[in-house]
Protein backbone atom coordinates (compact mmCIF):
# COMPACT_ATOMS: atom_id res chain seq x y z
CA UNK A 1 0.00 0.00 0.00
CA UNK A 2 2.93 2.31 0.63
CA UNK A 3 4.10 2.10 -2.98
CA UNK A 4 0.67 3.08 -4.31
CA UNK A 5 0.59 6.04 -1.93
CA UNK A 6 4.01 7.17 -3.17
CA UNK A 7 2.84 6.98 -6.81
CA UNK A 8 -0.39 8.80 -5.96
CA UNK A 9 1.53 11.47 -4.06
CA UNK A 10 3.95 11.91 -7.02
CA UNK A 11 1.05 12.21 -9.49
CA UNK A 12 -0.81 14.65 -7.26
CA UNK A 13 2.31 16.75 -6.78
CA UNK A 14 3.07 16.96 -10.54
CA UNK A 15 -0.46 16.92 -11.92
CA UNK A 16 -0.07 20.14 -13.91
CA UNK A 17 3.18 19.01 -15.51
CA UNK A 18 1.69 15.63 -16.42
CA UNK A 19 -1.42 17.32 -17.84
CA UNK A 20 0.70 19.66 -19.96
CA UNK A 21 2.85 16.81 -21.28
CA UNK A 22 -0.20 14.69 -22.14
CA UNK A 23 -1.89 17.69 -23.78
CA UNK A 24 1.16 18.46 -25.91
CA UNK A 25 1.42 14.81 -26.94
CA UNK A 26 -2.26 14.69 -27.78
CA UNK A 27 -2.28 17.92 -29.79
CA UNK A 28 1.18 17.51 -31.30
CA UNK A 29 1.29 13.88 -32.33
CA UNK A 30 -1.70 11.69 -31.56
CA UNK A 31 -4.76 13.77 -32.45
CA UNK A 32 -6.36 13.80 -35.90
CA UNK A 33 -5.70 17.56 -36.12
CA UNK A 34 -2.13 17.36 -34.82
CA UNK A 35 0.79 19.57 -35.69
CA UNK A 36 2.37 16.67 -37.58
CA UNK A 37 -0.73 16.28 -39.72
CA UNK A 38 -0.86 20.05 -40.22
CA UNK A 39 2.72 20.07 -41.52
CA UNK A 40 2.04 17.14 -43.87
CA UNK A 41 -1.08 18.83 -45.23
CA UNK A 42 0.81 22.10 -45.69
CA UNK A 43 3.49 20.29 -47.73
CA UNK A 44 0.77 18.66 -49.83
CA UNK A 45 -0.86 22.06 -50.34
CA UNK A 46 2.44 23.47 -51.61
CA UNK A 47 2.74 20.59 -54.11
CA UNK A 48 -0.82 21.15 -55.31
CA UNK A 49 -0.19 24.88 -55.72
CA UNK A 50 2.90 24.12 -57.83
CA UNK A 51 0.83 21.77 -60.01
CA UNK A 52 -1.83 24.47 -60.33
CA UNK A 53 0.77 27.00 -61.46
CA UNK A 54 2.09 24.53 -64.03
CA UNK A 55 -1.42 23.87 -65.34
CA UNK A 56 -2.15 27.59 -65.53
CA UNK A 57 1.04 28.13 -67.50
CA UNK A 58 0.11 25.28 -69.84
CA UNK A 59 -3.38 26.77 -70.22
CA UNK A 60 -1.94 30.15 -71.20
CA UNK A 61 0.44 28.52 -73.69
CA UNK A 62 -2.38 26.50 -75.23
CA UNK A 63 -4.66 29.56 -75.32
CA UNK A 64 -2.04 31.45 -77.31
CA UNK A 65 -1.74 28.53 -79.72
CA UNK A 66 -5.50 28.31 -80.07
CA UNK A 67 -5.85 32.01 -80.76
CA UNK A 68 -3.05 31.78 -83.34
CA UNK A 69 -4.77 28.81 -84.91
CA UNK A 70 -8.12 30.60 -85.10
CA UNK A 71 -6.75 33.93 -86.31
CA UNK A 72 -4.77 33.14 -89.44
CA UNK A 73 -3.66 30.54 -91.92
CA UNK A 74 -0.03 31.09 -90.88
CA UNK A 75 -0.94 30.00 -87.36
CA UNK A 76 -2.42 26.77 -88.71
CA UNK A 77 0.70 26.18 -90.79
CA UNK A 78 3.05 26.88 -87.88
CA UNK A 79 1.22 24.50 -85.55
CA UNK A 80 1.06 21.82 -88.25
CA UNK A 81 4.81 22.15 -88.77
CA UNK A 82 5.65 22.08 -85.06
CA UNK A 83 3.34 19.34 -83.94
CA UNK A 84 2.91 17.07 -86.96
CA UNK A 85 6.22 17.75 -88.75
CA UNK A 86 4.47 18.77 -91.96
CA UNK A 87 6.53 20.47 -94.64
CA UNK A 88 6.28 22.24 -97.92
CA UNK A 89 7.03 20.23 -101.06
CA UNK A 90 10.29 22.13 -101.59
CA UNK A 91 11.64 21.49 -98.06
CA UNK A 92 13.45 18.67 -96.33
CA UNK A 93 12.86 18.21 -92.59
CA UNK A 94 15.13 15.95 -90.57
CA UNK A 95 14.01 14.68 -87.18
CA UNK A 96 17.00 13.39 -85.23
CA UNK A 97 15.42 12.52 -81.88
CA UNK A 98 12.60 10.28 -80.70
CA UNK A 99 11.73 12.67 -77.86
CA UNK A 100 8.67 14.67 -78.96
CA UNK A 101 9.73 17.96 -77.37
CA UNK A 102 13.27 17.80 -78.74
CA UNK A 103 12.03 16.61 -82.10
CA UNK A 104 9.53 19.44 -82.38
CA UNK A 105 12.19 22.01 -81.45
CA UNK A 106 14.63 20.54 -83.94
CA UNK A 107 11.98 20.42 -86.64
CA UNK A 108 11.13 24.05 -85.90
CA UNK A 109 14.79 25.06 -86.14
CA UNK A 110 15.30 23.10 -89.35
CA UNK A 111 12.16 24.60 -90.88
CA UNK A 112 13.18 28.11 -89.85
CA UNK A 113 16.68 27.58 -91.25
CA UNK A 114 15.38 26.39 -94.64
CA UNK A 115 12.82 29.18 -95.03
CA UNK A 116 15.21 32.04 -94.15
mmCIF file with all atom_site columns, C-alpha atoms in Angstrom, residues 10-61:
data_model
loop_
_atom_site.group_PDB
_atom_site.id
_atom_site.type_symbol
_atom_site.label_atom_id
_atom_site.label_alt_id
_atom_site.label_comp_id
_atom_site.label_asym_id
_atom_site.label_entity_id
_atom_site.label_seq_id
_atom_site.pdbx_PDB_ins_code
_atom_site.Cartn_x
_atom_site.Cartn_y
_atom_site.Cartn_z
_atom_site.occupancy
_atom_site.B_iso_or_equiv
_atom_site.pdbx_formal_charge
_atom_site.auth_seq_id
_atom_site.auth_comp_id
_atom_site.auth_asym_id
_atom_site.auth_atom_id
_atom_site.pdbx_PDB_model_num
ATOM 1  C CA . UNK A 1 10 ? 3.947  11.907 -7.017  1.00 0.00 ? 10 UNK A CA 1
ATOM 2  C CA . UNK A 1 11 ? 1.046  12.208 -9.494  1.00 0.00 ? 11 UNK A CA 1
ATOM 3  C CA . UNK A 1 12 ? -0.809 14.649 -7.258  1.00 0.00 ? 12 UNK A CA 1
ATOM 4  C CA . UNK A 1 13 ? 2.307  16.748 -6.781  1.00 0.00 ? 13 UNK A CA 1
ATOM 5  C CA . UNK A 1 14 ? 3.071  16.960 -10.542 1.00 0.00 ? 14 UNK A CA 1
ATOM 6  C CA . UNK A 1 15 ? -0.462 16.920 -11.916 1.00 0.00 ? 15 UNK A CA 1
ATOM 7  C CA . UNK A 1 16 ? -0.070 20.145 -13.912 1.00 0.00 ? 16 UNK A CA 1
ATOM 8  C CA . UNK A 1 17 ? 3.184  19.009 -15.512 1.00 0.00 ? 17 UNK A CA 1
ATOM 9  C CA . UNK A 1 18 ? 1.694  15.635 -16.422 1.00 0.00 ? 18 UNK A CA 1
ATOM 10 C CA . UNK A 1 19 ? -1.423 17.319 -17.838 1.00 0.00 ? 19 UNK A CA 1
ATOM 11 C CA . UNK A 1 20 ? 0.696  19.664 -19.963 1.00 0.00 ? 20 UNK A CA 1
ATOM 12 C CA . UNK A 1 21 ? 2.849  16.808 -21.285 1.00 0.00 ? 21 UNK A CA 1
ATOM 13 C CA . UNK A 1 22 ? -0.202 14.689 -22.136 1.00 0.00 ? 22 UNK A CA 1
ATOM 14 C CA . UNK A 1 23 ? -1.889 17.693 -23.777 1.00 0.00 ? 23 UNK A CA 1
ATOM 15 C CA . UNK A 1 24 ? 1.155  18.460 -25.913 1.00 0.00 ? 24 UNK A CA 1
ATOM 16 C CA . UNK A 1 25 ? 1.420  14.806 -26.943 1.00 0.00 ? 25 UNK A CA 1
ATOM 17 C CA . UNK A 1 26 ? -2.259 14.690 -27.775 1.00 0.00 ? 26 UNK A CA 1
ATOM 18 C CA . UNK A 1 27 ? -2.283 17.919 -29.786 1.00 0.00 ? 27 UNK A CA 1
ATOM 19 C CA . UNK A 1 28 ? 1.182  17.505 -31.297 1.00 0.00 ? 28 UNK A CA 1
ATOM 20 C CA . UNK A 1 29 ? 1.287  13.879 -32.335 1.00 0.00 ? 29 UNK A CA 1
ATOM 21 C CA . UNK A 1 30 ? -1.702 11.692 -31.559 1.00 0.00 ? 30 UNK A CA 1
ATOM 22 C CA . UNK A 1 31 ? -4.764 13.765 -32.450 1.00 0.00 ? 31 UNK A CA 1
ATOM 23 C CA . UNK A 1 32 ? -6.362 13.805 -35.904 1.00 0.00 ? 32 UNK A CA 1
ATOM 24 C CA . UNK A 1 33 ? -5.697 17.557 -36.120 1.00 0.00 ? 33 UNK A CA 1
ATOM 25 C CA . UNK A 1 34 ? -2.129 17.355 -34.816 1.00 0.00 ? 34 UNK A CA 1
ATOM 26 C CA . UNK A 1 35 ? 0.791  19.571 -35.693 1.00 0.00 ? 35 UNK A CA 1
ATOM 27 C CA . UNK A 1 36 ? 2.366  16.672 -37.576 1.00 0.00 ? 36 UNK A CA 1
ATOM 28 C CA . UNK A 1 37 ? -0.734 16.283 -39.718 1.00 0.00 ? 37 UNK A CA 1
ATOM 29 C CA . UNK A 1 38 ? -0.859 20.053 -40.224 1.00 0.00 ? 38 UNK A CA 1
ATOM 30 C CA . UNK A 1 39 ? 2.723  20.073 -41.524 1.00 0.00 ? 39 UNK A CA 1
ATOM 31 C CA . UNK A 1 40 ? 2.045  17.139 -43.871 1.00 0.00 ? 40 UNK A CA 1
ATOM 32 C CA . UNK A 1 41 ? -1.081 18.829 -45.233 1.00 0.00 ? 41 UNK A CA 1
ATOM 33 C CA . UNK A 1 42 ? 0.812  22.097 -45.690 1.00 0.00 ? 42 UNK A CA 1
ATOM 34 C CA . UNK A 1 43 ? 3.492  20.293 -47.728 1.00 0.00 ? 43 UNK A CA 1
ATOM 35 C CA . UNK A 1 44 ? 0.772  18.660 -49.828 1.00 0.00 ? 44 UNK A CA 1
ATOM 36 C CA . UNK A 1 45 ? -0.865 22.058 -50.337 1.00 0.00 ? 45 UNK A CA 1
ATOM 37 C CA . UNK A 1 46 ? 2.437  23.468 -51.611 1.00 0.00 ? 46 UNK A CA 1
ATOM 38 C CA . UNK A 1 47 ? 2.736  20.592 -54.108 1.00 0.00 ? 47 UNK A CA 1
ATOM 39 C CA . UNK A 1 48 ? -0.822 21.149 -55.315 1.00 0.00 ? 48 UNK A CA 1
ATOM 40 C CA . UNK A 1 49 ? -0.191 24.883 -55.717 1.00 0.00 ? 49 UNK A CA 1
ATOM 41 C CA . UNK A 1 50 ? 2.903  24.120 -57.830 1.00 0.00 ? 50 UNK A CA 1
ATOM 42 C CA . UNK A 1 51 ? 0.834  21.775 -60.009 1.00 0.00 ? 51 UNK A CA 1
ATOM 43 C CA . UNK A 1 52 ? -1.827 24.467 -60.328 1.00 0.00 ? 52 UNK A CA 1
ATOM 44 C CA . UNK A 1 53 ? 0.773  27.001 -61.456 1.00 0.00 ? 53 UNK A CA 1
ATOM 45 C CA . UNK A 1 54 ? 2.095  24.530 -64.034 1.00 0.00 ? 54 UNK A CA 1
ATOM 46 C CA . UNK A 1 55 ? -1.419 23.869 -65.340 1.00 0.00 ? 55 UNK A CA 1
ATOM 47 C CA . UNK A 1 56 ? -2.153 27.587 -65.535 1.00 0.00 ? 56 UNK A CA 1
ATOM 48 C CA . UNK A 1 57 ? 1.044  28.125 -67.503 1.00 0.00 ? 57 UNK A CA 1
ATOM 49 C CA . UNK A 1 58 ? 0.110  25.282 -69.842 1.00 0.00 ? 58 UNK A CA 1
ATOM 50 C CA . UNK A 1 59 ? -3.378 26.773 -70.222 1.00 0.00 ? 59 UNK A CA 1
ATOM 51 C CA . UNK A 1 60 ? -1.939 30.147 -71.201 1.00 0.00 ? 60 UNK A CA 1
ATOM 52 C CA . UNK A 1 61 ? 0.440  28.521 -73.686 1.00 0.00 ? 61 UNK A CA 1
#
